[in-house]
Short mmCIF file of C-alpha atoms and ligand atoms in Angstrom, two decimals:
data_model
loop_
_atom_site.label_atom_id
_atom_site.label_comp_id
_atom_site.label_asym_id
_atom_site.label_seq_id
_atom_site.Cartn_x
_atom_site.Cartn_y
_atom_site.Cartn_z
CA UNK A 1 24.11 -36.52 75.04
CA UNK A 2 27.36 -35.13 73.02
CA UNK A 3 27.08 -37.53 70.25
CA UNK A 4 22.89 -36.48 70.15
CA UNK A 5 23.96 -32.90 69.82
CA UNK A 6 26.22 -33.83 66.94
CA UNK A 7 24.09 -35.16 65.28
CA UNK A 8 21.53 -32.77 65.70
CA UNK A 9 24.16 -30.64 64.23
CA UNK A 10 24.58 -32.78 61.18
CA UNK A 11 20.72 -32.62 60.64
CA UNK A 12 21.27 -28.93 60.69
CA UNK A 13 24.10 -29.81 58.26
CA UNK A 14 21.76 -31.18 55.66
CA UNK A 15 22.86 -34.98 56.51
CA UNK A 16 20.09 -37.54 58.10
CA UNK A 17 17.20 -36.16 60.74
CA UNK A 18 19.36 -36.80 64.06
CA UNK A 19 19.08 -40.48 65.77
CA UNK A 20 15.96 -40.41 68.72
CA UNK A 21 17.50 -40.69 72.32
CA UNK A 22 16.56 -43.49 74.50
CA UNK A 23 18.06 -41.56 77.90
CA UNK A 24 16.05 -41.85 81.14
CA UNK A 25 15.97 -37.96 81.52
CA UNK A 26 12.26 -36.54 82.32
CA UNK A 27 11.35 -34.52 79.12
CA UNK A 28 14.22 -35.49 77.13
CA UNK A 29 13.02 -38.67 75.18
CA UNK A 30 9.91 -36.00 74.11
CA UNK A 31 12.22 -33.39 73.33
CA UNK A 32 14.60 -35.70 71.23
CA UNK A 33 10.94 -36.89 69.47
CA UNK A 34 10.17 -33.40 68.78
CA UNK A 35 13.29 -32.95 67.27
CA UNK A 36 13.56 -35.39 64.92
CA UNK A 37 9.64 -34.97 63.70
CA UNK A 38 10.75 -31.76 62.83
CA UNK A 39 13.84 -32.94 60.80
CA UNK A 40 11.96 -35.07 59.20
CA UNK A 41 9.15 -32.31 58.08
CA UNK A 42 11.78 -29.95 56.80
CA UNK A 43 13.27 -32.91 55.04
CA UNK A 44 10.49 -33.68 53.41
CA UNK A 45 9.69 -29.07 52.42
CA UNK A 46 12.95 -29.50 51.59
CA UNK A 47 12.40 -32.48 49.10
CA UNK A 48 9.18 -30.82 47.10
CA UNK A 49 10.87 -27.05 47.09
CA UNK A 50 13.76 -29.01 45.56
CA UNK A 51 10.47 -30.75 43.07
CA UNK A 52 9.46 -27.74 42.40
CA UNK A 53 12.57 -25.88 41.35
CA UNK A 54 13.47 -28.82 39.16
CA UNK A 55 10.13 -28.25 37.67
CA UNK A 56 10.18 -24.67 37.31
CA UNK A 57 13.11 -24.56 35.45
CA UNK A 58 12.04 -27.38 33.02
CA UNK A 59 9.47 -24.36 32.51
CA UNK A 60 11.57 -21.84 31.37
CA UNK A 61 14.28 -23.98 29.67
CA UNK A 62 11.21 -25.33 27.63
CA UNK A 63 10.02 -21.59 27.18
CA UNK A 64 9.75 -20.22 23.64
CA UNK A 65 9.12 -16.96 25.29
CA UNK A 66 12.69 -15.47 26.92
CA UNK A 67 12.84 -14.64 30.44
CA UNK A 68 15.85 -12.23 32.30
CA UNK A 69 16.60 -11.14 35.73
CA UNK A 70 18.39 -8.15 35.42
CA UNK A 71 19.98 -6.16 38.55
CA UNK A 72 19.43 -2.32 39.80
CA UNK A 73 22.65 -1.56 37.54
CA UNK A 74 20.72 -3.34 34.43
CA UNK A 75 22.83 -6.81 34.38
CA UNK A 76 21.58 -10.13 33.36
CA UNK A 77 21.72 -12.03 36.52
CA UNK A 78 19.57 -15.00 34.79
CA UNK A 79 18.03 -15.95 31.67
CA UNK A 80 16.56 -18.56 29.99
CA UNK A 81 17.76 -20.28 26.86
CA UNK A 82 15.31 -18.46 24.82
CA UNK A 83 16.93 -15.02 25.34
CA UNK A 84 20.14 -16.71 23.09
CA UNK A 85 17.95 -17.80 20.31
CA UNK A 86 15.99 -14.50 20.38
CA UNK A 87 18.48 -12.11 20.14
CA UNK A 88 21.07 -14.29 18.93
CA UNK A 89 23.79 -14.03 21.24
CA UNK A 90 25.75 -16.10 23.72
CA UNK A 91 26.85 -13.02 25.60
CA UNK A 92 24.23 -12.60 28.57
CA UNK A 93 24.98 -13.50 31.80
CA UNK A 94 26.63 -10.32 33.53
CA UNK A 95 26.36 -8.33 30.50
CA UNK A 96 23.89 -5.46 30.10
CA UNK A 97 20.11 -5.15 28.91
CA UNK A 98 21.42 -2.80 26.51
CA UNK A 99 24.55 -5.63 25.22
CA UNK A 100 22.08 -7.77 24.72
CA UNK A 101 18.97 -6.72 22.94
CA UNK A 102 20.82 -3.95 21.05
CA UNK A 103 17.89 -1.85 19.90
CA UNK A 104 17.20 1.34 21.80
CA UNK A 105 13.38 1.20 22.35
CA UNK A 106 13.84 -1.96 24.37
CA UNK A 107 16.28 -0.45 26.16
CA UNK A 108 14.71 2.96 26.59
CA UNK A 109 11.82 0.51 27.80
CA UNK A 110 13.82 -1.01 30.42
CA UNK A 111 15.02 2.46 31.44
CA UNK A 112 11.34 3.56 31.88
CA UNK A 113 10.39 0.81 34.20
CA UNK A 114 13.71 1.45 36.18
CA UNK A 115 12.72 5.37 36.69
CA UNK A 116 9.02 5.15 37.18
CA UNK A 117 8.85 1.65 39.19
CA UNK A 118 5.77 0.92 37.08
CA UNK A 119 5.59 -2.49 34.04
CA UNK A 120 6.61 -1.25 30.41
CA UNK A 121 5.35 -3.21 27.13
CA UNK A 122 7.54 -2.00 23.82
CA UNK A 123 7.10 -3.71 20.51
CA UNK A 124 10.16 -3.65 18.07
CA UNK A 125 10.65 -4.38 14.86
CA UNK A 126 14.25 -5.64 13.93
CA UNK A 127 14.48 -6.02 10.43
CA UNK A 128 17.93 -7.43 10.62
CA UNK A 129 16.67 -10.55 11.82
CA UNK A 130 13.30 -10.12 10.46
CA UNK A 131 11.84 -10.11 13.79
CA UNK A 132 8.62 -8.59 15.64
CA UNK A 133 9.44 -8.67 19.38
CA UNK A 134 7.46 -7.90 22.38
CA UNK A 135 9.26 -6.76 25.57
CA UNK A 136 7.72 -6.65 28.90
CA UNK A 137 9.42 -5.12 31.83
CA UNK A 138 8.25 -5.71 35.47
CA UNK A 139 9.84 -3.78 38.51
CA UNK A 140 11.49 -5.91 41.40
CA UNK A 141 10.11 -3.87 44.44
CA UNK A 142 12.53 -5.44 46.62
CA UNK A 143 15.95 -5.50 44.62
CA UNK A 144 15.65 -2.81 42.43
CA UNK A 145 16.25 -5.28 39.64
CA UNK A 146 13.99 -5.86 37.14
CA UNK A 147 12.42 -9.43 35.11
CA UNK A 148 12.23 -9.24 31.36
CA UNK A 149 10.10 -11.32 29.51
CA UNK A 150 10.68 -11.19 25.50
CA UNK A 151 8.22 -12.91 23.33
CA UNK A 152 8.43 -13.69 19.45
CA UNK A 153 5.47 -12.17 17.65
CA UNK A 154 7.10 -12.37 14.18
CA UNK A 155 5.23 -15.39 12.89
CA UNK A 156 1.63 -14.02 14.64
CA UNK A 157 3.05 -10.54 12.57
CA UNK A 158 3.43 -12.72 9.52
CA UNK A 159 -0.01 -14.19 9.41
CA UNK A 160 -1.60 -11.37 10.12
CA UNK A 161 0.13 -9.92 6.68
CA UNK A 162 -0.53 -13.02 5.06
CA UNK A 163 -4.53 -12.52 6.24
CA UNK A 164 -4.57 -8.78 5.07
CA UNK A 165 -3.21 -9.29 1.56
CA UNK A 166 -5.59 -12.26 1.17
CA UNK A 167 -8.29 -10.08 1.85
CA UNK A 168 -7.33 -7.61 -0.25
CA UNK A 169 -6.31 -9.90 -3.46
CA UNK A 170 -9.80 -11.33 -3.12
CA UNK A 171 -11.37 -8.13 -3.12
CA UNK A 172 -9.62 -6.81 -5.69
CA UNK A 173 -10.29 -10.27 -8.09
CA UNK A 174 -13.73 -9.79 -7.25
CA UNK A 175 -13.97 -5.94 -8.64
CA UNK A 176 -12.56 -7.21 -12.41
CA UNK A 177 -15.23 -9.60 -13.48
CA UNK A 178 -18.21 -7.76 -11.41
CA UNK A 179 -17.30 -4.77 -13.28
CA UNK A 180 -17.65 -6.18 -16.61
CA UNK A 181 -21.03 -7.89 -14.93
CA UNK A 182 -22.61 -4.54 -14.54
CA UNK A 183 -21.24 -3.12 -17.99
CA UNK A 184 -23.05 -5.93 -19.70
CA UNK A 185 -26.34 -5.72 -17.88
CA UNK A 186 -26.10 -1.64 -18.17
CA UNK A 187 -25.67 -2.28 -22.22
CA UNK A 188 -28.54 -4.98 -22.22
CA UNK A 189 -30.45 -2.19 -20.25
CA UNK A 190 -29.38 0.88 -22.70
CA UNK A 191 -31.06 -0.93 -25.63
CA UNK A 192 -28.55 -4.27 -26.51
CA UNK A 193 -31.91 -6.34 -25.20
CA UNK A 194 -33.89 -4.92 -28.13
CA UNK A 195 -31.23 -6.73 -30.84
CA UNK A 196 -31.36 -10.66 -30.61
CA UNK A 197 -28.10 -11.06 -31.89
CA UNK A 198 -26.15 -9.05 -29.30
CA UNK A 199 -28.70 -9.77 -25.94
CA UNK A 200 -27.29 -13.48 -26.69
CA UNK A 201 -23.57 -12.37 -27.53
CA UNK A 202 -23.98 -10.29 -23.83
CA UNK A 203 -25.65 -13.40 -21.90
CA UNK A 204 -23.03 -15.54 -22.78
CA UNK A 205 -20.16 -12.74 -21.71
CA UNK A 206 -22.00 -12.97 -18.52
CA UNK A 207 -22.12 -16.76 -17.97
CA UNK A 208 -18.27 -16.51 -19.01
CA UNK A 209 -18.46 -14.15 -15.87
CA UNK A 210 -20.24 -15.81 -13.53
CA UNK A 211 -18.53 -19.36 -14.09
CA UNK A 212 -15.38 -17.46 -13.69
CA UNK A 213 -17.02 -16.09 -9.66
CA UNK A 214 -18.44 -19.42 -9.10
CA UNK A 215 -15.22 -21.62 -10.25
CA UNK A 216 -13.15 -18.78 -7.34
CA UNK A 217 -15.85 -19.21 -4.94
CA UNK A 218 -15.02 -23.08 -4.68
CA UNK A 219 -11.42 -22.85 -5.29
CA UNK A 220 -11.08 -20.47 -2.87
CA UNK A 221 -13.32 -22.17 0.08
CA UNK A 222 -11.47 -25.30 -0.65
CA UNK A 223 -8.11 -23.66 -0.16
CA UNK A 224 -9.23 -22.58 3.06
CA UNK A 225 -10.83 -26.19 4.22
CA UNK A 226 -7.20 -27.33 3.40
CA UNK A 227 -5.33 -24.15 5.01
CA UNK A 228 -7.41 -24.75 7.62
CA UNK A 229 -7.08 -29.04 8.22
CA UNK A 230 -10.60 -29.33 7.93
CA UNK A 231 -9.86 -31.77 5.16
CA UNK A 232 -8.59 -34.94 6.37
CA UNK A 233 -6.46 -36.87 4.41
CA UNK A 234 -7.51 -40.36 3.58
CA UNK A 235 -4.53 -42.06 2.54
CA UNK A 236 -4.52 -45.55 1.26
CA UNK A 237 -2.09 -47.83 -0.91
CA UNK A 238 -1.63 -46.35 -4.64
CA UNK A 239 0.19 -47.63 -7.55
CA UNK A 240 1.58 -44.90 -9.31
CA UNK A 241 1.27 -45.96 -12.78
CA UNK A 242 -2.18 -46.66 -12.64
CA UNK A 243 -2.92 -43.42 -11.26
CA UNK A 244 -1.27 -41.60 -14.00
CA UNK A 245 -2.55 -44.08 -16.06
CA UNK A 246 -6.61 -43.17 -14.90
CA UNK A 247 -5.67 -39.57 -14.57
CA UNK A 248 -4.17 -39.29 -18.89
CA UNK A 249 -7.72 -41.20 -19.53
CA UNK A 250 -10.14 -38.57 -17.79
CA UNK A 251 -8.04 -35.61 -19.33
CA UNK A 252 -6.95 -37.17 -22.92
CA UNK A 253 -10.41 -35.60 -24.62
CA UNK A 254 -9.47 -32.32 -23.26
CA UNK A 255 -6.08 -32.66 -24.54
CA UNK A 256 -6.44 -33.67 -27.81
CA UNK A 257 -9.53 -30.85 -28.55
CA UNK A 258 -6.65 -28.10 -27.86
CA UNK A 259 -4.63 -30.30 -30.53
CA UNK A 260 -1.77 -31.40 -27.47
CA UNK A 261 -0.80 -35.34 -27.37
CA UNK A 262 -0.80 -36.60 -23.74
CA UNK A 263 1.70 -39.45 -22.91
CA UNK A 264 2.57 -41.41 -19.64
CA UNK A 265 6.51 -42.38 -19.69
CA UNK A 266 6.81 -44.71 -16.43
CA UNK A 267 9.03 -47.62 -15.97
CA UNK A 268 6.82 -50.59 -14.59
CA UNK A 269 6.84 -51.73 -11.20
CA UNK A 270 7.67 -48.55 -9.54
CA UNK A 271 6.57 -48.94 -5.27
CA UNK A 272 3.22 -47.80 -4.12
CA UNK A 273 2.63 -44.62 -1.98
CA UNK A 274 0.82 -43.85 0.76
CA UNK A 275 -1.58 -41.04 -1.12
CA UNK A 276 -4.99 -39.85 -0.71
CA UNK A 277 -5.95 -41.01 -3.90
CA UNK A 278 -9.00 -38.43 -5.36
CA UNK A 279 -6.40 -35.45 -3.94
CA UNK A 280 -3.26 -36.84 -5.85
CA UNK A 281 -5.54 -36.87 -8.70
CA UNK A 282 -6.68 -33.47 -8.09
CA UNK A 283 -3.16 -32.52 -8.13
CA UNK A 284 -2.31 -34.22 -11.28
CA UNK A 285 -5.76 -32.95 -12.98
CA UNK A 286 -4.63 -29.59 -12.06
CA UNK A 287 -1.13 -29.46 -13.65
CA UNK A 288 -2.39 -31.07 -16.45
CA UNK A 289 -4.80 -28.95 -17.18
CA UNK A 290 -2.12 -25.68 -16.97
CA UNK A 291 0.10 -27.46 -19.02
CA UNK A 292 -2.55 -28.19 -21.93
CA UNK A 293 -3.66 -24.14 -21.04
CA UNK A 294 -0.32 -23.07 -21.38
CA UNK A 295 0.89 -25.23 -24.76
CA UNK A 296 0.04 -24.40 -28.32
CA UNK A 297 -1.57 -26.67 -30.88
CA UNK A 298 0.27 -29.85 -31.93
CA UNK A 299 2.59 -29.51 -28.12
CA UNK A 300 2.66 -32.69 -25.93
CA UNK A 301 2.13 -33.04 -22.46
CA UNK A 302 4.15 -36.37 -21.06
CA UNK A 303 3.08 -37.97 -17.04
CA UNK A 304 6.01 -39.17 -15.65
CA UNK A 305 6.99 -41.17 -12.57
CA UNK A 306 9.84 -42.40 -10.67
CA UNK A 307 11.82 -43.09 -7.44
CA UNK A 308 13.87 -40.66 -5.70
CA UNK A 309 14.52 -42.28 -2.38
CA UNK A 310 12.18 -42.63 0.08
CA UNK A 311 9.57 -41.01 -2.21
CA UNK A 312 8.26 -41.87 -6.03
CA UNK A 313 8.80 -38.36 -7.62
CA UNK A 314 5.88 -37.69 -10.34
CA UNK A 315 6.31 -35.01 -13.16
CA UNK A 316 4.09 -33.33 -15.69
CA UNK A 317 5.83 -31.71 -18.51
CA UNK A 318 4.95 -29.34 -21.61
CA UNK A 319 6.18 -28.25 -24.52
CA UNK A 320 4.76 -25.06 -23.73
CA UNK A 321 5.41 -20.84 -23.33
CA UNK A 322 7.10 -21.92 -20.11
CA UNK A 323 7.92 -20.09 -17.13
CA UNK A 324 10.53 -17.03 -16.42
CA UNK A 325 13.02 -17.92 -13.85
CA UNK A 326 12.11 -15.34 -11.05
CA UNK A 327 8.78 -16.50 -10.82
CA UNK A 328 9.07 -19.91 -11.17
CA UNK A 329 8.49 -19.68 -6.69
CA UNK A 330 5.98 -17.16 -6.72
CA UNK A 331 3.39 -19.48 -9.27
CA UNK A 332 2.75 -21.38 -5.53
CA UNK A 333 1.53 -18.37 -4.02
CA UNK A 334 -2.24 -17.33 -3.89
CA UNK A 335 -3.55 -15.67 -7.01
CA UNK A 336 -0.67 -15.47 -8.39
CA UNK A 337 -0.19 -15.55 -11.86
CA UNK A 338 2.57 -14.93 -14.47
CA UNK A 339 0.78 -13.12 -16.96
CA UNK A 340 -2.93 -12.07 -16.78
CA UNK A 341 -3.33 -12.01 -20.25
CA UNK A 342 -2.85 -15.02 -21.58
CA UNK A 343 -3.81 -16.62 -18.15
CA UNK A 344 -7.13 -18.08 -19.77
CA UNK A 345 -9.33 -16.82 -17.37
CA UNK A 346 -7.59 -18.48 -14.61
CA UNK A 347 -7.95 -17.69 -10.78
CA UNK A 348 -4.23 -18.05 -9.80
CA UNK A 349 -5.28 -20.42 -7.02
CA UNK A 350 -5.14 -24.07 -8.40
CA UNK A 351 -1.09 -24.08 -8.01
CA UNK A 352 -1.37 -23.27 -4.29
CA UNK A 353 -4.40 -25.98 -3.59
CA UNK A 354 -1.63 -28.35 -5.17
CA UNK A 355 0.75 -27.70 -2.82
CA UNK A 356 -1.01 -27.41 0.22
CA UNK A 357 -1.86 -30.96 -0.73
CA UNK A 358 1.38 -32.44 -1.42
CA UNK A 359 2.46 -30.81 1.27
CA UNK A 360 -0.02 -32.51 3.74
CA UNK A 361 1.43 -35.96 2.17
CA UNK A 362 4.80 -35.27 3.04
CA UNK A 363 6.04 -34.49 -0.14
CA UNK A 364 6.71 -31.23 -2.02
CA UNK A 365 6.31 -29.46 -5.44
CA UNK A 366 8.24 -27.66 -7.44
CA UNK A 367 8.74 -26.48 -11.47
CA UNK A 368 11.35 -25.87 -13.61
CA UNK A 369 10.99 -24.39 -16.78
CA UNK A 370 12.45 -22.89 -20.18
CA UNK A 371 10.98 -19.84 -21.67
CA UNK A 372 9.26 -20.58 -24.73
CA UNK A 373 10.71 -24.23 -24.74
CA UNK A 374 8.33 -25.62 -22.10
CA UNK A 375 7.82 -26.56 -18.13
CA UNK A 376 8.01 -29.04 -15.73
CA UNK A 377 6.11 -29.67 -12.99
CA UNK A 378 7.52 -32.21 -10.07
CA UNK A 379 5.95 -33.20 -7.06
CA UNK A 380 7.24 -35.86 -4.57
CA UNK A 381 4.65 -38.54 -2.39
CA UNK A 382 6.38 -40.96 0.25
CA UNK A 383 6.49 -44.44 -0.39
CA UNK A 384 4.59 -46.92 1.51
P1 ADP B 1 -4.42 -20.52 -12.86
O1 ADP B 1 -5.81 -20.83 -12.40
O2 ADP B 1 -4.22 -19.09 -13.25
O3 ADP B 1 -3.87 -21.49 -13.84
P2 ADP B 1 -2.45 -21.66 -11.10
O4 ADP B 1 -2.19 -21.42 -9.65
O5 ADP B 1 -2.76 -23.04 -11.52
O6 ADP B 1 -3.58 -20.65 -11.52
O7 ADP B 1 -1.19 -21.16 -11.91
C1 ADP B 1 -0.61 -19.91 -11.61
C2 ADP B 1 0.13 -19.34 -12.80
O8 ADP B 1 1.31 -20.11 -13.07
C3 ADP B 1 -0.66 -19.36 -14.07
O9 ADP B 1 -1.53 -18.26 -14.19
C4 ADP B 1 0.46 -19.30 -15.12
O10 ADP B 1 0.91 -17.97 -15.28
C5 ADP B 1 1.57 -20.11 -14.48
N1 ADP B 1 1.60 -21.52 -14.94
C6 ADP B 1 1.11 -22.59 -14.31
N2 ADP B 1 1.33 -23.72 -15.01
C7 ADP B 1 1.97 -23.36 -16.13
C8 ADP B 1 2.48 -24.07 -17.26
N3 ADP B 1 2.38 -25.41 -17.36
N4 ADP B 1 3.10 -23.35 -18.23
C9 ADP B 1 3.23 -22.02 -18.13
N5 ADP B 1 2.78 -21.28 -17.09
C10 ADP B 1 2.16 -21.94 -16.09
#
């Protein structure tokens, strides 16, 4: 009977559910049954609590969203790993809200929900970390404490930015050439109609107009079918110097009517990518044709290919106007371009198609360039 209550005691302990008796007491073989079928269920509550923590804090070490525990007095009595990353500091356990998100509208937030017992929601910009954060506080009716949760809106921030700018670039590319639309047809319609000579000058103004819309409208819905992944790549085996090779044949006419030579410099058997070949061409067609734009009579534009470790890196260069420094980044970006004047009626949007592609290979693109000496386009495509 001693050693049963021991090791009932043990159970109690956390050890094994205690032995079953085998006395020849009335009652006491049930009892000692009993007992052990109810060690065993709390072994077994014990077992999937202990599951279930383990899981729940997989959760929140996973979380990209931070989580905190504070107490009545405002320290961190937990967090998870996110709360380091987010506010970039090691310093939280048993320090204060206010240590460790340093920016007074979180902590005035904080405050709030401390005084009125009710949830707070602040959003904060920190520009010295270039950060949009969201902060929600939620009372702890029992404790007095409260639970933090911190989420990163920066990139959602960014895109939204990125989405309003769009809008208003495209509206504001659209208002140039529909203007002149409407100050041709107004002139046709004041009287230019009744003279041959300029009602033809005037409809061909206006097909130089409307080419220009129609050649944005498809650049600019295939930028967003790429943006967007709804063009899948189909990548297969190419041979680099037969793609520059087809690529110099298709654009060669072109070339030579603005007076430019166009060469391909490649040492032979150079490794095959893994390309999606009509895109690599696209992107090839589409620096060439900028570089022949952007070169005066008698230039030369040369194709070039070679390896650069685990990738074969392909170049176009000109002899052209070339590129200033400072915006040899910006020429990536959406409408961008260098100089509207002498931009030849471009839409800004062929260099950023180009990436977006060579970025969905893998690769990357880049230029480098010499004012008035020329430019060189790179971009790089894995190897097989
Ligand atoms: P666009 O349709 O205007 O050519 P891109 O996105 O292809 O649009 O190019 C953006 C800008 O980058 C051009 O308007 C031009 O200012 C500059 N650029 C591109 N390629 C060259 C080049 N080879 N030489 C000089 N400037 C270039």
């Amino acid at each position: 009977m001693r050693d049963y209550t021991a090791s009932v005691r043990l159970a109690a302990e956390g050890g094994l559910p205690p032995a079953t008796l085998n006395l020849d007491v009335p009652g006491l073989e049930e009892l000692s049954n009993a007992v052990h079928a109810l060690a065993s269920a709390l072994n077994l509550q014990i077992s999937s609590l202990d599951d279930e923590r383990t899981r729940l804090s997989a959760v929140l070490e996973q979380m990209t969203d931070g989580v905190m525990i504070a107490d009545s007095q405002g320290f961190i009595q937990f967090a998870n790993p996110a709360i380091a990353r987010l506010f970039e500091t090691n310093a939280v356990i048993d320090h204060t809200v206010a240590e460790v998100v340093r920016h007074h509208q979180l902590v005035e937030a904080w405050r709030r929900c401390q005084q009125t017992g009710t949830p707070q929601t602040e959003s904060v910009e920190v520009p010295s970390r270039r950060q949009f954060l969201q902060l929600i506080v939620i009372p702890d009716q029992h404790g007095g404490g409260s639970l933090l949760l911190v989420q990163d809106l920066t990139r959602v921030r960014r895109l939204e930015t990125v989405r309003r700018d769009f809008i208003s670039n495209v509206s504001h590319e659209l208002r140039t050439p529909l203007a002149s639309l409407r100050a041709l047809t107004e002139t046709l319609q004041d009287g230019a109609l009744d003279d041959p000579k300029a009602a033809v000058r005037f409809l061909g103004r206006i097909q130089t107009e409307v080419d220009a819309l129609s050649q944005m409208a498809t650049e600019l819905l295939e930028l967003t079918r790429i943006e967007s992944g709804q063009v899948p790549l189909e990548f297969t085996t190419a041979d680099p110097e037969s793609l520059l090779g087809s690529v110099a044949d298709r654009m060669r006419a072109q070339a030579e009517r603005a007076g430019i030579t166009l060469q391909v410099e490649c040492l032979p058997g150079l490794p095959n990518v893994r390309a999606d070949v009509p895109r690599l061409e696209q992107v090839l067609v589409n620096l060439i044709h900028n570089s022949v734009k952007f070169t005066s009579p008698g230039g030369a534009v040369t194709l070039l290919a070679a390896v650069d470790g685990d990738f074969v890196r392909f170049a176009v260069r000109d002899t052209g106007v070339g590129i200033p420094a400072d915006e040899l980044l910006r020429i990536f970006e959406r409408f961008y371009r260098v100089d509207r004047s002498r931009s030849g009626g471009g839409t800004g949007l062929g260099l950023s198609i180009a990436r977006h592609i060579v970025e969905a290979h893998g690769g990357r693109i880049w230029a480098e360039s010499e004012e008035g000496r020329g430019s060189t386009f790179y971009f790089t495509i894995p190897l097989l």
